[in-house]
């Protein structure tokens, strides 16, 4: 990577009673029905979650009637219950922006979601149609950029790895969320690093059927092209440096998945962001 950038750096029952047949068998045996064993006691929090029967109109899992009680003791459980009960998008795909902002404040500011992986469960509870992910994902990214850009890269990666958002949706949302300032504040390099295809020099990477260097690069190019050119140049360079450092050898020597053709695509994009005709300018 050092050689690539060297040329470019020149730019600045209820239980029921036994039926008749059962009673007859009991009488014949001269015995009495065995007493039921007492239920095994559970921890208070577990019992509270499992003991409440589904309430009328709660969807059958009881969560929509119980989540409010856990706002302090289990904020994530309460958050999942709230967003699944009071949805930000109705059946006609109308977005309640005020409600979404309320949820994002709880998630980013009040830290209802403590780990990036928690967002996988939150997104599932939001129940956003695949065809309408961008209207929710874009403000999520914008809010994260303003309030917690350090965590946003891992959050975006988890949503992709957890099969909650599509790569095309992420690309469109990034372009919209970063349009104002023209920068991603570094979150994309973290996302792209974490979802880099798994290989001999990238054991940390993402392995999934259909996920390849070509698909990864398409997302990288599409997202960075939506940023300010100078910022995109710097961010792509940082990303490549990290991939090279973690791989333990120059990219061109990392035979999977790098090769001459792919390195040429990288150089071409860097030159485009740098305003150069080719790497020798």
Coordinates of C-alpha atoms in Angstrom, one line a residue:
X1 CA 0.0 0.0 0.0
X2 CA 3.0 2.3 0.7
X3 CA 3.9 2.1 -3.0
X4 CA 0.4 2.8 -4.1
X5 CA 0.1 6.0 -2.1
X6 CA 3.7 7.1 -2.8
X7 CA 2.8 8.1 -6.4
X8 CA -0.4 9.7 -5.3
X9 CA 0.9 11.6 -2.4
X10 CA 2.2 14.2 -4.7
X11 CA -1.3 15.9 -4.6
X12 CA -1.9 18.1 -1.6
X13 CA -54.9 -25.8 32.0
X14 CA -55.3 -24.8 33.1
X15 CA -55.0 -28.2 34.3
X16 CA -58.4 -30.0 34.2
X17 CA -59.8 -32.9 36.3
X18 CA -59.1 -36.4 35.2
X19 CA -61.7 -37.7 32.7
X20 CA -64.0 -40.7 33.4
X21 CA -61.6 -43.2 32.0
X22 CA -58.8 -41.9 34.1
X23 CA -60.9 -41.9 37.2
X24 CA -61.9 -45.5 36.6
X25 CA -58.3 -46.6 36.4
X26 CA -57.5 -44.8 39.6
X27 CA -60.4 -46.3 41.4
X28 CA -59.5 -49.8 40.2
X29 CA -56.0 -49.4 41.3
X30 CA -57.2 -48.4 44.7
X31 CA -54.9 -45.4 44.8
X32 CA -55.0 -41.7 44.5
X33 CA -53.7 -39.5 41.8
X34 CA -50.1 -38.5 42.4
X35 CA -49.7 -35.0 43.8
X36 CA -48.3 -32.5 41.3
X37 CA -44.7 -31.5 42.0
X38 CA -44.3 -27.9 43.1
X39 CA -42.9 -25.7 40.3
X40 CA -39.2 -25.0 40.4
X41 CA -38.6 -21.5 41.7
X42 CA -37.0 -19.0 39.3
X43 CA -35.0 -15.9 39.8
X44 CA -37.3 -12.9 40.3
X45 CA -36.5 -11.3 36.9
X46 CA -36.9 -14.6 35.0
X47 CA -40.2 -15.4 36.8
X48 CA -41.5 -11.9 36.0
X49 CA -40.8 -12.3 32.3
X50 CA -42.2 -15.8 31.9
X51 CA -45.1 -15.9 34.3
X52 CA -47.2 -13.2 32.7
X53 CA -49.7 -14.7 30.3
X54 CA -50.3 -13.0 26.9
X55 CA -52.6 -10.1 27.3
X56 CA -55.5 -9.5 24.9
X57 CA -54.2 -7.8 21.7
X58 CA -50.5 -8.1 22.6
X59 CA -49.5 -10.4 19.7
X60 CA -49.3 -13.5 21.7
X61 CA -45.9 -13.2 23.4
X62 CA -46.9 -11.1 26.3
X63 CA -43.9 -8.8 25.7
X64 CA -46.0 -5.7 24.8
X65 CA -47.6 -5.8 28.2
X66 CA -44.5 -6.5 30.3
X67 CA -41.7 -4.5 28.8
X68 CA -42.5 -1.3 30.7
X69 CA -41.6 -3.0 34.0
X70 CA -38.0 -3.5 32.8
X71 CA -37.2 0.0 31.8
X72 CA -34.6 0.3 34.6
X73 CA -33.5 -3.3 35.2
X74 CA -33.3 -4.4 31.5
X75 CA -33.3 -1.4 29.2
X76 CA -32.7 -3.5 26.1
X77 CA -35.6 -5.9 26.8
X78 CA -37.8 -2.8 27.4
X79 CA -36.6 -1.1 24.3
X80 CA -37.3 -4.2 22.1
X81 CA -40.8 -4.4 23.6
X82 CA -41.4 -0.7 23.0
X83 CA -40.3 -0.6 19.4
X84 CA -42.2 -3.7 18.5
X85 CA -45.4 -2.4 20.1
X86 CA -45.2 1.2 18.9
X87 CA -43.8 0.9 15.4
X88 CA -42.1 3.8 13.6
X89 CA -43.5 2.7 10.2
X90 CA -47.1 1.8 9.6
X91 CA -48.6 -0.6 7.1
X92 CA -48.6 2.1 4.4
X93 CA -44.8 2.8 4.9
X94 CA -45.4 6.1 6.6
X95 CA -42.5 7.0 8.9
X96 CA -43.1 8.5 12.3
X97 CA -40.0 10.6 12.4
X98 CA -40.6 12.0 15.9
X99 CA -41.0 8.5 17.4
X100 CA -37.9 7.4 15.6
X101 CA -35.9 10.3 17.1
X102 CA -37.2 9.3 20.5
X103 CA -35.9 5.8 20.0
X104 CA -32.6 6.9 18.7
X105 CA -32.1 9.1 21.7
X106 CA -32.7 6.1 24.0
X107 CA -30.4 3.9 22.0
X108 CA -27.5 6.3 21.4
X109 CA -27.7 8.8 24.2
X110 CA -29.3 6.8 27.1
X111 CA -27.4 3.7 26.0
X112 CA -30.3 1.2 26.0
X113 CA -28.2 -0.7 23.4
X114 CA -24.9 -1.3 25.2
X115 CA -23.3 -3.4 22.5
X116 CA -23.2 -3.1 18.7
X117 CA -24.8 -6.5 18.5
X118 CA -27.8 -5.3 20.4
X119 CA -28.8 -3.4 17.3
X120 CA -29.5 -6.6 15.5
X121 CA -32.3 -7.4 17.9
X122 CA -33.6 -3.8 17.9
X123 CA -33.8 -3.7 14.1
X124 CA -35.6 -7.0 14.0
X125 CA -38.2 -5.6 16.5
X126 CA -38.6 -2.5 14.3
X127 CA -39.9 -4.8 11.6
X128 CA -38.9 -2.5 8.7
X129 CA -39.7 -3.9 5.3
X130 CA -36.7 -4.7 3.2
X131 CA -37.9 -2.4 0.5
X132 CA -38.1 0.6 2.9
X133 CA -34.9 0.3 5.0
X134 CA -33.3 3.6 3.8
X135 CA -35.9 6.0 5.3
X136 CA -35.1 4.5 8.7
X137 CA -31.4 3.7 8.2
X138 CA -30.4 7.2 6.9
X139 CA -31.6 9.1 10.0
X140 CA -30.1 6.4 12.2
X141 CA -26.7 7.0 10.6
X142 CA -27.1 10.7 10.8
X143 CA -28.0 10.6 14.5
X144 CA -25.1 8.2 15.1
X145 CA -22.6 10.5 13.3
X146 CA -23.6 13.4 15.4
X147 CA -23.7 11.6 18.8
X148 CA -21.6 8.5 18.7
X149 CA -19.5 8.1 15.5
X150 CA -17.0 5.9 17.4
X151 CA -19.6 3.1 17.7
X152 CA -21.4 3.6 14.4
X153 CA -18.9 1.5 12.3
X154 CA -19.5 -1.6 14.5
X155 CA -23.2 -1.0 14.6
X156 CA -23.4 -0.9 10.7
X157 CA -21.3 -4.0 10.5
X158 CA -23.5 -5.9 12.9
X159 CA -26.6 -5.0 11.0
X160 CA -25.0 -6.3 7.8
X161 CA -23.5 -9.4 9.3
X162 CA -26.8 -10.1 11.2
X163 CA -28.7 -10.0 7.9
X164 CA -30.8 -7.1 9.1
X165 CA -30.0 -4.5 6.4
X166 CA -29.0 -4.9 2.8
X167 CA -25.7 -3.6 1.5
X168 CA -27.5 -1.6 -1.1
X169 CA -29.7 0.0 1.6
X170 CA -26.5 0.9 3.6
X171 CA -24.9 2.5 0.5
X172 CA -28.0 4.7 -0.2
X173 CA -28.3 5.6 3.5
X174 CA -24.6 6.6 3.7
X175 CA -24.8 8.9 0.8
X176 CA -27.8 10.7 2.3
X177 CA -26.5 10.8 5.9
X178 CA -23.1 12.2 4.9
X179 CA -24.3 14.6 2.2
X180 CA -24.2 17.7 4.5
X181 CA -20.6 17.5 5.8
X182 CA -19.2 15.2 3.1
X183 CA -17.5 13.0 5.7
X184 CA -18.3 9.8 7.5
X185 CA -16.1 10.7 10.5
X186 CA -14.2 7.4 10.0
X187 CA -17.1 5.0 10.7
X188 CA -17.0 3.4 7.3
X189 CA -13.5 2.2 7.5
X190 CA -14.4 0.3 10.7
X191 CA -17.5 -1.2 8.9
X192 CA -15.5 -2.2 5.8
X193 CA -12.7 -3.7 7.8
X194 CA -15.1 -5.9 9.8
X195 CA -17.0 -7.1 6.8
X196 CA -13.9 -7.8 4.6
X197 CA -14.2 -11.3 3.2
X198 CA -12.6 -13.9 5.5
X199 CA -9.4 -15.4 4.2
X200 CA -5.9 -16.7 5.1
X201 CA -4.8 -13.1 5.9
X202 CA -8.1 -11.9 7.2
X203 CA -9.2 -14.4 9.8
X204 CA -11.4 -11.7 11.4
X205 CA -13.4 -11.3 8.2
X206 CA -17.0 -12.1 7.3
X207 CA -17.7 -15.4 5.7
X208 CA -21.1 -15.8 4.0
X209 CA -22.4 -17.5 0.9
X210 CA -22.3 -15.0 -2.0
X211 CA -20.0 -12.5 -0.1
X212 CA -16.8 -11.9 -2.1
X213 CA -14.2 -9.2 -2.7
X214 CA -16.3 -8.0 -5.7
X215 CA -19.3 -7.4 -3.5
X216 CA -17.2 -5.8 -0.8
X217 CA -15.5 -3.5 -3.2
X218 CA -18.8 -2.5 -4.8
X219 CA -20.0 -1.3 -1.4
X220 CA -16.7 0.4 -0.6
X221 CA -16.7 2.3 -3.9
X222 CA -20.3 3.2 -3.8
X223 CA -20.2 4.6 -0.2
X224 CA -16.9 6.5 -0.6
X225 CA -17.9 8.0 -3.9
X226 CA -20.7 9.7 -2.0
X227 CA -18.3 11.6 0.3
X228 CA -16.1 14.7 -0.3
X229 CA -13.2 13.6 -2.5
X230 CA -10.5 14.6 -0.2
X231 CA -12.1 12.9 2.8
X232 CA -12.8 9.8 0.6
X233 CA -9.1 9.6 -0.4
X234 CA -8.0 9.8 3.2
X235 CA -10.6 7.3 4.5
X236 CA -9.9 4.7 1.8
X237 CA -6.1 5.1 2.4
X238 CA -6.7 4.5 6.2
X239 CA -8.8 1.4 5.4
X240 CA -6.2 -0.1 3.1
X241 CA -3.4 0.6 5.6
X242 CA -5.4 -1.3 8.3
X243 CA -6.1 -4.2 6.0
X244 CA -2.4 -4.4 5.1
X245 CA -1.3 -4.1 8.8
X246 CA -3.7 -6.7 10.0
X247 CA -2.8 -9.1 7.1
X248 CA 0.8 -8.9 8.1
X249 CA 2.1 -8.3 4.5
X250 CA 1.6 -5.9 1.6
X251 CA -1.8 -6.3 0.0
X252 CA -0.4 -7.5 -3.3
X253 CA 1.3 -10.4 -1.4
X254 CA -2.0 -11.3 0.2
X255 CA -2.9 -13.6 -2.6
X256 CA -6.5 -14.1 -1.3
X257 CA -8.3 -12.1 -2.2
X258 CA -5.9 -9.5 -3.7
X259 CA -4.4 -9.6 -7.2
X260 CA -3.1 -7.2 -9.8
X261 CA -6.5 -6.5 -11.3
X262 CA -8.0 -5.6 -7.9
X263 CA -5.0 -3.5 -7.0
X264 CA -5.5 -1.6 -10.2
X265 CA -9.1 -0.8 -9.3
X266 CA -7.9 0.5 -5.9
X267 CA -5.3 2.7 -7.5
X268 CA -7.9 4.0 -10.1
X269 CA -10.3 5.0 -7.3
X270 CA -7.6 6.7 -5.3
X271 CA -6.5 8.7 -8.3
X272 CA -10.1 9.7 -8.9
X273 CA -10.5 11.0 -5.4
X274 CA -7.1 12.7 -5.6
X275 CA -7.9 14.4 -8.9
X276 CA -5.1 12.7 -10.8
X277 CA -5.0 11.0 -14.2
X278 CA -2.9 8.1 -13.0
X279 CA -0.6 7.2 -10.1
X280 CA 2.4 8.7 -11.8
X281 CA 1.0 12.3 -11.8

